[in-house]
Amino acid sequence: MKLICLILFFLTVLSQNIEASEHAFKVEIHSQSKEESAWNVLNEKADRIENERSNRGWGYVFSGAVATAISVPAYFLSQDVFSKAVFSIGQTLGVAAVGYGGYLISVNDELASFRQIVRSVPEVTLHAREALARQYLIKNGETVRKVRRIRIITHGLTAGLNFTNAFTSSNAELKNSLYFLGGINLLAVIGLAFEKTDEEKIEQKFRSVEFRMSVRGLQLAICF
Amino acid sequence: MKSRALSLFFFFIFYWLVQLSDALGSLSDQGDFFELPSQFRSQELSLSSRSMGELCESISIFSDGTVCNPAYLTDVEESHVLVRVFIGNGYRALSTANQILNEKPTQEFLKNLFQNENVTTLEGQASLAFTTKYFSASYVPYRVQFFSEVHDPAYPIMAIHAAREQSLNLDAGIPLDWAHSNLSDFSLGAHTQWIDRTFVHSTFTLFDVLTNGNPAALASSQSQKVIKLEPSLAWQKKDVSSNIRALRMGTTLRNLRWVNRDVALYSEKTDIDFGVGIEPNLSLGRLQFGLDSVSLMNAPTIESRFRFGGSYTLGMTSVMTGVTSSAVVGGIQFHFGFAQVGVAYEFYRKELHDGNLERQISTEFGVQL
């Protein structure tokens, strides 16, 4: 038993939180600095996303209305067939932009919705709220990482197809275009493979917080 | 005192060089048929570039997300791929341009050119462009430009300029804050371009067409391969004041090049472009203005050195305008999701030095991934 306690104590030293091990069972957000609080991180992110969505949404609504208002008369006044095509597409894009802008304004982002749900339940304690926020950020980071892996595979397969088609093509312009597209997809694969998103960095940070907490908890449960 | 005297000295040298190049330019002006129409001198054939008077040094990122001066690539936030088709002045002249460049023109075909309108122009380009922070690449598999003009109805003389180009462009830009902390607002860029060009430059009369046993020889094509390297420098200051979001200056050393054969018509001399741009702080949308001075050393006239343009972008709509010595242009572009379309109206365009003023409509269709 003493040996197990010594090993766990050693693990705690490695996790660089010797002082926190004395209060491990409390597991209060006050033991963490304000910047590390998962709920605060989630709150700031949700505020930023909501502001961005609102600004973008109104921008799309207004500019979509302007685009439609310009395109409709311009279509009838144009005589060149390509100009007519441009304004016809402009009308469609304008209406779509108004709809998309309305969606951004009226429908919450998933993260903002989660925050709203947690806030709307008064029975949720500070500790539970912190734990929920931490788990949400961890799961969100996992999802983003899986999406990044799928994109790497997709771009890789597309690059392979582009290069194969370019190799077998007899038309010089088509061959060069396909080699170029294949090269771009290859660059995308390399970029995505080495790029880590903000969500993944946040996930890593809170996974290490969870690990430290579970080590402390296990140590104290066994020793005391 | 010494530095002021030196500055004055260099200013007078520069002024003298400008006057000398003006004088030399006027001496070499031998009339329309020995001159390249202005559209053939366009560096970038895209709607945003054309609508803004072909500005390059004073605008960081155009409304379609592309960058002209590679030193501004440090400003790019998101990566994207853009596939676009640019068509200038409709499709009617496309078959004419194709027949001149790709096939041997027949007598009947050349006779019909004299019966069409006095001036026929066409521009078209299909391109693939990839832009990301610090790097961009574009491939233009097909760029065609065609210009024909009939002079003197009593004794018709036809001048034809037609060119088909294929090019690959690689650009890179890096910030200079790694070199010294005082250089944090500066960035360095480099543009490399490989061009494979086939062109026809010919003048003939109706009499030549009717009497020549080999009509294809009247419009014979030539080819040229060019590799260019153009280093550039940019300075950009953001959040200058509550009224100004950004101030920028850019300069590029143009036409450091190698050619496989010298052609007088495409004798692009090494030169310097410079531009100043401003972006006012607006609560709604983004407004950019710029003034470029191009071909500082070799431009034929003072007014041909200057280009002014601006754009206002709000959400999915961008409105652009530009003024050069040969054109007054206004354009509008819509971009939403992956689709991008636009149209530019060139209200007054002067292709040749003392040619007539023409009107031209250009359209662009693009897909952004």
Coordinates of C-alpha atoms in Angstrom, one line a residue:
Chain A
M1 CA 0.0 0.0 0.0
K2 CA 2.8 2.4 0.9
L3 CA 4.6 1.6 -2.4
I4 CA 1.4 2.4 -4.3
C5 CA 1.1 5.7 -2.4
L6 CA 4.7 6.5 -3.3
I7 CA 4.1 5.8 -7.0
L8 CA 1.0 7.9 -7.1
F9 CA 2.8 10.7 -5.3
F10 CA 5.6 10.6 -7.9
L11 CA 2.9 10.8 -10.7
T12 CA 1.5 13.9 -9.0
V13 CA 4.9 15.6 -8.9
L14 CA 5.3 14.9 -12.6
S15 CA 1.9 16.5 -13.3
Q16 CA 3.4 19.7 -11.8
N17 CA 0.6 20.2 -9.2
I18 CA 2.0 19.3 -5.8
E19 CA 0.0 22.0 -3.9
A20 CA -3.3 21.0 -5.5
S21 CA -3.0 17.4 -4.4
E22 CA -3.6 18.6 -0.8
H23 CA -7.1 19.9 -1.8
A24 CA -7.8 17.3 -4.6
F25 CA -11.1 16.1 -3.2
K26 CA -12.5 19.6 -3.2
V27 CA -12.2 19.8 -7.0
E28 CA -13.4 23.4 -7.1
I29 CA -12.9 25.8 -10.0
H30 CA -11.2 28.1 -7.5
S31 CA -8.2 25.7 -7.4
Q32 CA -7.6 26.5 -11.1
S33 CA -6.7 29.9 -12.4
K34 CA -9.5 31.8 -14.0
E35 CA -8.0 31.4 -17.5
E36 CA -8.0 27.6 -17.3
S37 CA -11.7 27.4 -16.3
A38 CA -13.5 25.4 -19.0
W39 CA -16.7 27.3 -18.4
N40 CA -15.0 30.6 -18.9
V41 CA -13.4 29.3 -22.1
L42 CA -16.7 28.0 -23.4
N43 CA -18.4 31.3 -22.4
E44 CA -15.9 33.5 -24.3
K45 CA -16.1 31.3 -27.3
A46 CA -19.9 31.3 -27.3
D47 CA -20.0 35.1 -27.0
R48 CA -17.5 35.5 -29.9
I49 CA -19.4 33.1 -32.1
E50 CA -22.8 34.8 -31.4
N51 CA -21.4 38.2 -32.2
E52 CA -19.8 37.0 -35.4
R53 CA -23.0 35.2 -36.5
S54 CA -25.1 38.2 -35.8
N55 CA -22.8 40.6 -37.7
R56 CA -22.4 38.2 -40.6
G57 CA -26.1 37.4 -40.7
W58 CA -27.2 41.0 -40.9
G59 CA -24.4 41.6 -43.5
Y60 CA -25.8 38.8 -45.7
V61 CA -29.4 39.9 -45.3
F62 CA -28.6 43.5 -46.3
S63 CA -26.1 42.7 -49.0
G64 CA -28.4 39.9 -50.4
A65 CA -31.3 42.4 -50.6
V66 CA -29.1 44.9 -52.4
A67 CA -27.8 42.3 -54.8
T68 CA -31.3 41.1 -55.6
A69 CA -32.5 44.7 -56.0
I70 CA -29.6 45.5 -58.5
S71 CA -29.8 42.2 -60.3
V72 CA -33.5 42.1 -61.2
P73 CA -33.6 45.4 -63.2
A74 CA -30.1 44.8 -64.5
Y75 CA -31.2 41.5 -66.0
F76 CA -34.0 43.1 -68.0
L77 CA -31.8 46.0 -69.1
S78 CA -28.8 43.9 -70.2
Q79 CA -28.6 42.8 -73.8
D80 CA -25.4 40.8 -73.7
V81 CA -26.1 37.1 -73.0
F82 CA -23.3 36.7 -70.5
S83 CA -24.4 39.8 -68.6
K84 CA -27.9 38.4 -68.4
A85 CA -26.5 35.1 -67.1
V86 CA -24.4 37.0 -64.4
F87 CA -27.5 38.9 -63.2
S88 CA -29.7 35.8 -63.2
I89 CA -27.1 34.1 -61.0
G90 CA -26.8 37.2 -59.0
Q91 CA -30.6 37.2 -58.2
T92 CA -30.4 33.6 -57.1
L93 CA -27.3 34.2 -54.9
G94 CA -29.0 37.4 -53.5
V95 CA -32.1 35.5 -52.4
A96 CA -30.0 32.6 -51.0
A97 CA -27.8 35.1 -49.1
V98 CA -30.9 36.7 -47.5
G99 CA -32.1 33.2 -46.4
Y100 CA -28.7 32.3 -45.0
G101 CA -28.4 35.6 -43.2
G102 CA -31.8 35.0 -41.6
Y103 CA -30.6 31.5 -40.5
L104 CA -27.4 32.9 -38.9
I105 CA -29.4 35.5 -37.0
S106 CA -32.2 33.4 -35.7
V107 CA -30.6 29.9 -35.2
N108 CA -28.0 29.5 -32.5
D109 CA -24.7 27.8 -32.9
E110 CA -24.4 24.4 -31.2
L111 CA -22.0 25.7 -28.6
A112 CA -24.2 28.7 -27.8
S113 CA -27.2 26.4 -27.5
F114 CA -25.3 24.2 -25.1
R115 CA -24.5 27.2 -22.9
Q116 CA -28.1 28.4 -23.0
I117 CA -29.3 24.9 -21.9
V118 CA -26.8 24.7 -19.0
R119 CA -27.7 28.3 -17.8
S120 CA -31.4 27.5 -18.0
V121 CA -31.1 24.7 -15.4
P122 CA -30.7 26.3 -12.0
E123 CA -30.0 22.9 -10.3
V124 CA -26.6 22.6 -12.0
T125 CA -23.9 23.4 -9.5
L126 CA -20.6 25.2 -10.2
H127 CA -18.7 21.9 -10.1
A128 CA -21.2 20.2 -12.5
R129 CA -21.2 23.2 -14.9
E130 CA -17.4 23.1 -15.0
A131 CA -17.4 19.4 -15.6
L132 CA -20.0 19.6 -18.4
A133 CA -18.1 22.5 -20.1
R134 CA -14.9 20.5 -19.9
Q135 CA -16.5 17.4 -21.4
Y136 CA -18.1 19.5 -24.2
L137 CA -14.8 21.1 -25.2
I138 CA -13.1 17.7 -25.2
K139 CA -15.8 16.1 -27.3
N140 CA -15.8 19.1 -29.6
G141 CA -12.1 18.8 -30.1
E142 CA -12.5 15.0 -30.9
T143 CA -15.1 15.8 -33.5
V144 CA -12.9 18.4 -35.2
R145 CA -10.0 16.1 -35.2
K146 CA -12.1 13.3 -36.9
V147 CA -13.3 15.8 -39.5
R148 CA -9.7 16.9 -40.2
R149 CA -8.7 13.2 -40.7
I150 CA -11.6 12.7 -43.1
R151 CA -10.5 15.8 -45.0
I152 CA -6.9 14.5 -45.3
I153 CA -8.2 11.2 -46.7
T154 CA -10.6 12.9 -49.1
H155 CA -8.0 15.3 -50.4
G156 CA -5.4 12.5 -50.7
L157 CA -7.8 10.3 -52.8
T158 CA -8.7 13.3 -54.9
A159 CA -5.0 14.1 -55.5
G160 CA -4.5 10.5 -56.5
L161 CA -7.4 10.6 -59.0
N162 CA -6.2 13.9 -60.4
F163 CA -2.6 12.6 -61.0
T164 CA -3.9 9.4 -62.5
N165 CA -6.3 11.2 -64.9
A166 CA -3.5 13.7 -65.8
F167 CA -1.1 10.8 -66.6
T168 CA -3.5 9.2 -68.9
S169 CA -4.8 12.3 -70.6
S170 CA -3.7 13.2 -74.2
N171 CA -4.8 16.8 -74.1
A172 CA -1.9 19.1 -72.9
E173 CA -4.1 21.8 -71.3
L174 CA -6.3 19.2 -69.5
K175 CA -3.1 17.2 -68.4
N176 CA -1.5 20.3 -66.9
S177 CA -4.7 21.5 -65.3
L178 CA -5.2 18.1 -63.6
Y179 CA -1.5 18.0 -62.4
F180 CA -2.1 21.5 -61.0
L181 CA -5.3 20.4 -59.2
G182 CA -3.5 17.3 -57.9
G183 CA -0.7 19.4 -56.6
I184 CA -3.1 21.7 -54.7
N185 CA -4.9 18.7 -53.2
L186 CA -1.5 17.3 -52.1
L187 CA -0.6 20.7 -50.5
A188 CA -4.0 20.5 -48.7
V189 CA -3.1 17.0 -47.3
I190 CA 0.2 18.2 -46.0
G191 CA -1.3 21.4 -44.5
L192 CA -4.1 19.6 -42.8
A193 CA -1.7 16.8 -41.5
F194 CA 0.4 19.4 -39.6
E195 CA -2.2 21.9 -38.7
K196 CA -4.0 21.8 -35.3
T197 CA -7.1 23.7 -34.9
D198 CA -7.9 25.9 -31.8
E199 CA -10.6 23.3 -30.8
E200 CA -8.0 20.5 -30.8
K201 CA -5.6 22.6 -28.7
I202 CA -8.3 23.4 -26.2
E203 CA -9.2 19.6 -26.1
Q204 CA -5.6 18.8 -25.3
K205 CA -5.4 21.3 -22.5
F206 CA -8.5 20.1 -20.8
R207 CA -7.6 16.4 -21.3
S208 CA -4.4 17.1 -19.3
V209 CA -6.4 18.9 -16.7
E210 CA -8.7 15.8 -16.4
F211 CA -5.6 13.5 -16.2
R212 CA -4.1 15.5 -13.4
M213 CA -7.4 15.6 -11.5
S214 CA -7.9 11.8 -11.9
V215 CA -4.4 11.1 -10.7
R216 CA -4.9 13.2 -7.6
G217 CA -8.2 11.7 -6.9
L218 CA -6.8 8.1 -7.3
Q219 CA -3.8 8.9 -5.0
L220 CA -5.9 10.4 -2.2
A221 CA -8.6 7.6 -2.5
I222 CA -5.9 5.0 -2.0
C223 CA -3.8 6.7 0.6
F224 CA -6.6 8.0 2.8
Chain B
M1 CA 22.0 69.7 -45.1
K2 CA 24.0 67.0 -47.0
S3 CA 21.0 64.6 -47.0
R4 CA 18.7 67.3 -48.3
A5 CA 21.2 68.1 -51.1
L6 CA 21.4 64.4 -52.0
S7 CA 17.7 64.1 -52.0
L8 CA 17.3 67.1 -54.4
F9 CA 20.0 65.7 -56.6
F10 CA 18.3 62.3 -56.9
F11 CA 14.9 63.9 -57.5
F12 CA 16.4 65.9 -60.5
I13 CA 18.0 62.8 -61.9
F14 CA 14.7 60.9 -61.6
Y15 CA 12.8 63.9 -63.2
W16 CA 15.3 64.0 -66.1
L17 CA 15.0 60.3 -66.7
V18 CA 11.2 60.6 -66.8
Q19 CA 11.4 63.4 -69.4
L20 CA 14.0 61.5 -71.4
S21 CA 11.7 58.4 -71.5
D22 CA 8.8 60.6 -72.6
A23 CA 10.9 62.0 -75.5
L24 CA 12.1 58.5 -76.6
G25 CA 8.6 57.2 -76.4
S26 CA 7.2 59.8 -78.8
L27 CA 10.1 59.1 -81.2
S28 CA 9.2 55.4 -81.4
D29 CA 5.5 56.1 -81.9
Q30 CA 5.0 55.0 -85.5
G31 CA 1.2 54.8 -85.5
D32 CA -1.5 52.2 -84.8
F33 CA -0.3 49.1 -86.6
F34 CA 3.0 48.9 -84.9
E35 CA 1.6 49.2 -81.4
L36 CA 0.2 46.6 -79.1
P37 CA -3.5 47.3 -78.1
S38 CA -3.8 48.2 -74.4
Q39 CA -5.7 45.0 -73.4
F40 CA -2.7 42.9 -74.4
R41 CA -0.6 44.7 -71.8
S42 CA -2.8 43.5 -68.9
Q43 CA -0.9 41.6 -66.4
E44 CA -3.9 40.0 -64.7
L45 CA -7.0 39.2 -66.6
S46 CA -9.7 39.0 -63.9
L47 CA -12.8 40.9 -63.2
S48 CA -11.6 42.4 -59.9
S49 CA -8.4 43.5 -61.4
R50 CA -10.0 45.0 -64.6
S51 CA -12.8 46.7 -62.6
M52 CA -10.3 48.4 -60.4
G53 CA -8.2 49.8 -63.2
E54 CA -5.6 47.0 -62.9
L55 CA -4.4 48.1 -59.5
C56 CA -1.7 45.9 -58.0
E57 CA 0.5 47.6 -55.6
S58 CA -2.1 49.5 -53.5
I59 CA -4.6 46.7 -52.8
S60 CA -3.8 43.9 -50.5
I61 CA -6.5 41.3 -51.2
F62 CA -9.1 41.7 -53.9
S63 CA -12.8 41.0 -53.4
D64 CA -12.4 37.5 -55.0
G65 CA -9.7 36.6 -52.4
T66 CA -6.7 36.8 -54.8
V67 CA -3.6 38.8 -54.3
C68 CA -1.7 40.7 -57.0
N69 CA 1.5 41.9 -55.2
P70 CA 2.8 38.7 -53.5
A71 CA 4.2 40.7 -50.5
Y72 CA 0.6 41.1 -49.4
L73 CA 0.1 37.3 -49.1
T74 CA 1.0 37.7 -45.4
D75 CA -2.5 39.2 -45.0
V76 CA -4.4 36.1 -46.3
E77 CA -6.3 34.4 -43.5
E78 CA -8.0 31.5 -45.2
S79 CA -6.9 29.1 -48.0
H80 CA -9.1 28.7 -51.1
V81 CA -9.0 27.4 -54.6
L82 CA -10.7 29.5 -57.3
V83 CA -11.7 28.2 -60.7
R84 CA -12.9 31.0 -63.0
V85 CA -13.7 31.9 -66.6
F86 CA -13.3 35.5 -67.7
I87 CA -15.0 36.6 -71.0
G88 CA -14.6 40.1 -72.4
N89 CA -17.0 41.4 -75.0
G90 CA -19.2 38.3 -75.5
Y91 CA -18.7 35.2 -77.5
R92 CA -19.3 36.5 -81.0
A93 CA -15.6 37.2 -81.7
L94 CA -14.5 33.9 -80.0
S95 CA -14.9 31.9 -83.2
T96 CA -13.0 34.6 -85.1
A97 CA -10.1 34.5 -82.7
N98 CA -10.0 30.7 -82.7
Q99 CA -9.9 30.5 -86.5
I100 CA -7.1 33.1 -86.7
L101 CA -5.0 31.4 -84.1
N102 CA -5.7 27.7 -84.5
E103 CA -6.6 27.2 -88.1
K104 CA -5.5 28.4 -91.4
P105 CA -7.8 31.3 -92.3
T106 CA -9.5 31.0 -95.7
Q107 CA -10.0 33.8 -98.3
E108 CA -13.7 33.9 -97.5
F109 CA -13.1 34.2 -93.8
L110 CA -10.6 37.1 -94.2
K111 CA -13.0 38.9 -96.7
N112 CA -15.8 38.6 -94.1
L113 CA -13.6 40.5 -91.5
F114 CA -13.8 43.6 -93.6
Q115 CA -17.6 43.4 -93.6
N116 CA -17.9 43.1 -89.8
E117 CA -17.9 46.1 -87.5
N118 CA -14.8 48.4 -87.6
V119 CA -13.4 47.1 -84.3
T120 CA -13.7 43.6 -83.0
T121 CA -12.2 42.8 -79.6
L122 CA -12.3 39.7 -77.4
E123 CA -10.7 38.6 -74.3
G124 CA -11.1 35.3 -72.6
Q125 CA -9.3 33.4 -69.8
A126 CA -9.8 30.2 -67.9
S127 CA -7.7 29.9 -64.7
L128 CA -7.2 27.8 -61.6
A129 CA -5.8 29.7 -58.6
F130 CA -4.8 28.5 -55.1
T131 CA -4.2 31.1 -52.4
T132 CA -3.0 30.6 -48.9
K133 CA -1.0 32.5 -46.3
Y134 CA 2.5 33.2 -47.6
F135 CA 2.0 31.3 -50.9
S136 CA -0.2 31.3 -54.0
A137 CA -0.1 29.4 -57.3
S138 CA -2.2 29.8 -60.4
Y139 CA -2.4 28.0 -63.7
V140 CA -3.9 29.6 -66.8
P141 CA -4.4 26.9 -69.4
Y142 CA -6.1 29.2 -71.8
R143 CA -5.9 33.0 -72.3
V144 CA -7.0 34.5 -75.6
Q145 CA -7.0 38.1 -76.7
F146 CA -8.1 39.3 -80.1
F147 CA -8.3 42.7 -81.6
S148 CA -9.1 43.7 -85.2
E149 CA -9.6 47.1 -86.7
V150 CA -10.5 48.2 -90.2
H151 CA -9.1 51.6 -91.3
D152 CA -10.0 53.8 -94.2
P153 CA -13.3 52.5 -95.7
A154 CA -12.2 53.7 -99.1
Y155 CA -9.2 51.5 -99.2
P156 CA -9.8 49.0 -96.3
I157 CA -6.8 48.0 -94.3
M158 CA -7.2 45.4 -91.6
A159 CA -5.0 45.3 -88.5
I160 CA -5.2 42.1 -86.4
H161 CA -3.6 41.4 -83.1
A162 CA -4.4 38.0 -81.6
A163 CA -2.6 36.1 -78.8
R164 CA -3.1 32.8 -77.0
E165 CA -1.2 32.2 -73.8
Q166 CA -0.7 29.5 -71.3
S167 CA 1.0 30.4 -68.0
L168 CA 2.0 29.1 -64.6
N169 CA 2.4 31.6 -61.7
L170 CA 4.1 30.9 -58.4
D171 CA 4.0 33.6 -55.7
A172 CA 5.4 33.8 -52.2
G173 CA 5.4 36.4 -49.5
I174 CA 7.0 36.6 -46.0
P175 CA 6.9 39.2 -43.2
L176 CA 10.2 40.8 -42.3
D177 CA 9.7 41.0 -38.6
W178 CA 12.0 38.0 -38.2
A179 CA 14.9 40.2 -39.6
H180 CA 14.4 43.1 -37.2
S181 CA 11.6 44.2 -34.9
N182 CA 11.5 47.7 -36.7
L183 CA 10.5 45.9 -39.9
S184 CA 7.4 44.3 -38.5
D185 CA 5.2 46.4 -40.9
F186 CA 7.2 45.3 -44.0
S187 CA 6.9 42.2 -46.1
L188 CA 8.8 40.8 -49.0
G189 CA 7.4 38.9 -52.0
A190 CA 8.4 37.2 -55.2
H191 CA 6.4 36.5 -58.3
T192 CA 7.6 33.9 -60.9
Q193 CA 5.8 33.3 -64.1
W194 CA 6.3 31.0 -67.1
I195 CA 4.4 32.0 -70.2
D196 CA 4.0 30.1 -73.5
R197 CA 2.6 32.5 -76.1
T198 CA 1.3 32.2 -79.7
F199 CA 0.4 35.3 -81.4
V200 CA -0.6 36.9 -84.7
H201 CA 0.2 40.4 -85.6
S202 CA -0.6 41.3 -89.1
T203 CA -1.8 44.1 -91.4
F204 CA -3.3 43.5 -94.8
T205 CA -5.7 45.0 -97.3
L206 CA -8.7 43.6 -99.0
F207 CA -6.8 43.7 -102.2
D208 CA -4.1 41.4 -100.6
V209 CA -6.8 39.0 -99.6
L210 CA -8.3 38.8 -103.0
T211 CA -5.1 38.5 -104.9
N212 CA -2.9 36.4 -102.6
G213 CA -2.7 32.8 -103.5
N214 CA -1.8 31.8 -99.9
P215 CA -4.2 33.7 -97.7
A216 CA -2.9 31.9 -94.5
A217 CA 0.4 33.7 -95.0
L218 CA -1.3 37.0 -94.4
A219 CA -2.0 36.0 -90.8
S220 CA 0.9 33.7 -89.9
S221 CA 1.4 32.9 -86.2
Q222 CA 4.6 33.3 -84.1
S223 CA 5.5 31.9 -80.7
Q224 CA 7.5 33.0 -77.7
K225 CA 8.4 31.5 -74.3
V226 CA 9.0 33.8 -71.3
I227 CA 10.1 33.2 -67.8
K228 CA 9.7 36.2 -65.4
L229 CA 10.9 36.9 -61.9
E230 CA 9.4 40.0 -60.1
P231 CA 10.4 40.7 -56.5
S232 CA 8.2 43.0 -54.5
L233 CA 8.1 44.9 -51.2
A234 CA 5.1 46.1 -49.2
W235 CA 4.5 48.2 -46.1
Q236 CA 1.2 48.0 -44.3
K237 CA 0.1 49.7 -41.1
K238 CA -3.2 48.6 -39.6
D239 CA -5.5 50.5 -37.1
V240 CA -3.6 53.8 -37.8
S241 CA -6.4 55.8 -36.3
S242 CA -10.1 55.7 -35.5
N243 CA -10.8 56.8 -39.1
I244 CA -8.2 54.7 -41.0
R245 CA -8.2 50.9 -40.8
A246 CA -5.1 50.5 -42.9
L247 CA -2.5 52.3 -44.9
R248 CA -0.3 50.5 -47.4
M249 CA 2.4 51.0 -50.0
G250 CA 3.8 48.5 -52.4
T251 CA 6.5 48.3 -55.0
T252 CA 7.5 45.7 -57.6
L253 CA 10.4 45.4 -59.9
R254 CA 8.8 44.2 -63.1
N255 CA 10.0 42.1 -66.0
L256 CA 13.3 40.5 -64.9
R257 CA 12.9 38.0 -67.6
W258 CA 14.4 35.5 -70.0
V259 CA 12.9 34.9 -73.5
N260 CA 13.6 32.2 -76.1
R261 CA 13.3 34.8 -78.9
D262 CA 13.1 38.5 -78.9
V263 CA 10.0 40.0 -80.3
A264 CA 9.7 43.8 -80.7
L265 CA 6.0 43.8 -80.1
Y266 CA 6.4 42.2 -76.7
S267 CA 9.6 44.0 -75.6
E268 CA 8.7 44.5 -72.0
K269 CA 11.5 46.4 -70.3
T270 CA 12.6 46.1 -66.7
D271 CA 10.7 48.7 -64.8
I272 CA 9.3 49.7 -61.4
D273 CA 5.7 49.9 -60.2
F274 CA 4.6 51.7 -57.1
G275 CA 1.3 52.1 -55.3
V276 CA -0.3 53.7 -52.3
G277 CA -3.6 52.5 -50.8
I278 CA -5.9 53.5 -48.0
E279 CA -8.7 51.6 -46.2
P280 CA -11.0 53.9 -44.2
N281 CA -12.6 52.5 -41.1
L282 CA -16.3 51.9 -41.8
S283 CA -18.9 50.5 -39.4
L284 CA -20.5 48.6 -42.3
G285 CA -18.5 46.9 -45.1
R286 CA -15.0 47.4 -46.4
L287 CA -13.8 50.3 -48.5
Q288 CA -10.4 50.4 -50.3
F289 CA -8.8 53.0 -52.4
G290 CA -5.6 52.9 -54.3
L291 CA -3.4 54.8 -56.6
D292 CA -0.7 53.0 -58.6
S293 CA 2.1 54.4 -60.7
V294 CA 3.2 51.8 -63.2
S295 CA 6.2 51.6 -65.6
L296 CA 7.9 54.5 -63.8
M297 CA 10.9 54.5 -66.1
N298 CA 9.5 53.4 -69.5
A299 CA 5.9 54.6 -69.8
P300 CA 5.4 56.7 -73.0
T301 CA 3.5 59.5 -71.2
I302 CA 3.0 60.8 -67.7
E303 CA -0.8 60.1 -67.7
S304 CA -0.2 56.5 -68.8
R305 CA 1.7 55.9 -65.6
F306 CA -1.3 56.4 -63.2
R307 CA -4.1 54.1 -62.3
F308 CA -6.8 54.9 -59.7
G309 CA -9.4 52.5 -58.3
G310 CA -11.5 51.5 -55.4
S311 CA -13.9 48.9 -54.1
Y312 CA -16.6 48.6 -51.5
T313 CA -17.6 45.2 -50.2
L314 CA -20.6 44.5 -48.1
G315 CA -21.4 40.9 -47.5
M316 CA -21.8 39.1 -50.8
T317 CA -21.7 42.2 -53.0
S318 CA -18.6 44.1 -54.2
V319 CA -18.8 47.3 -56.2
M320 CA -15.6 48.4 -57.9
T321 CA -14.4 51.2 -60.1
G322 CA -11.2 52.1 -61.8
V323 CA -9.6 54.8 -64.1
T324 CA -6.6 54.4 -66.2
S325 CA -5.3 56.4 -69.2
S326 CA -7.0 54.0 -71.6
A327 CA -10.2 53.0 -69.7
V328 CA -12.9 54.0 -67.3
V329 CA -14.4 50.9 -65.7
G330 CA -17.1 50.0 -63.2
G331 CA -17.9 46.5 -62.0
I332 CA -20.0 44.5 -59.7
Q333 CA -19.3 41.1 -58.3
F334 CA -21.5 38.7 -56.3
H335 CA -19.9 35.9 -54.2
F336 CA -21.9 33.6 -52.0
G337 CA -20.9 30.1 -50.8
F338 CA -18.8 28.6 -53.6
A339 CA -20.3 30.7 -56.4
Q340 CA -18.8 33.9 -57.7
V341 CA -20.1 35.9 -60.7
G342 CA -19.5 39.5 -61.8
V343 CA -19.7 41.9 -64.7
A344 CA -17.5 44.9 -65.6
Y345 CA -18.5 47.8 -67.8
E346 CA -15.7 49.6 -69.6
F347 CA -17.5 52.8 -70.4
Y348 CA -14.5 54.2 -72.4
R349 CA -11.7 52.1 -73.6
K350 CA -8.9 53.2 -75.9
E351 CA -7.0 50.2 -77.3
L352 CA -4.6 52.1 -79.5
H353 CA -2.7 55.4 -79.0
D354 CA -4.9 57.4 -81.3
G355 CA -7.7 54.9 -81.7
N356 CA -11.4 55.4 -81.2
L357 CA -13.1 55.0 -77.8
E358 CA -14.9 51.7 -77.4
R359 CA -17.3 50.2 -74.9
Q360 CA -16.8 46.7 -73.6
I361 CA -18.6 44.4 -71.3
S362 CA -16.7 41.7 -69.4
T363 CA -18.1 38.9 -67.4
E364 CA -16.6 36.3 -65.0
F365 CA -17.9 33.0 -63.6
G366 CA -16.1 31.4 -60.8
V367 CA -16.3 28.5 -58.3
Q368 CA -14.5 28.8 -55.0
L369 CA -13.6 25.7 -53.0

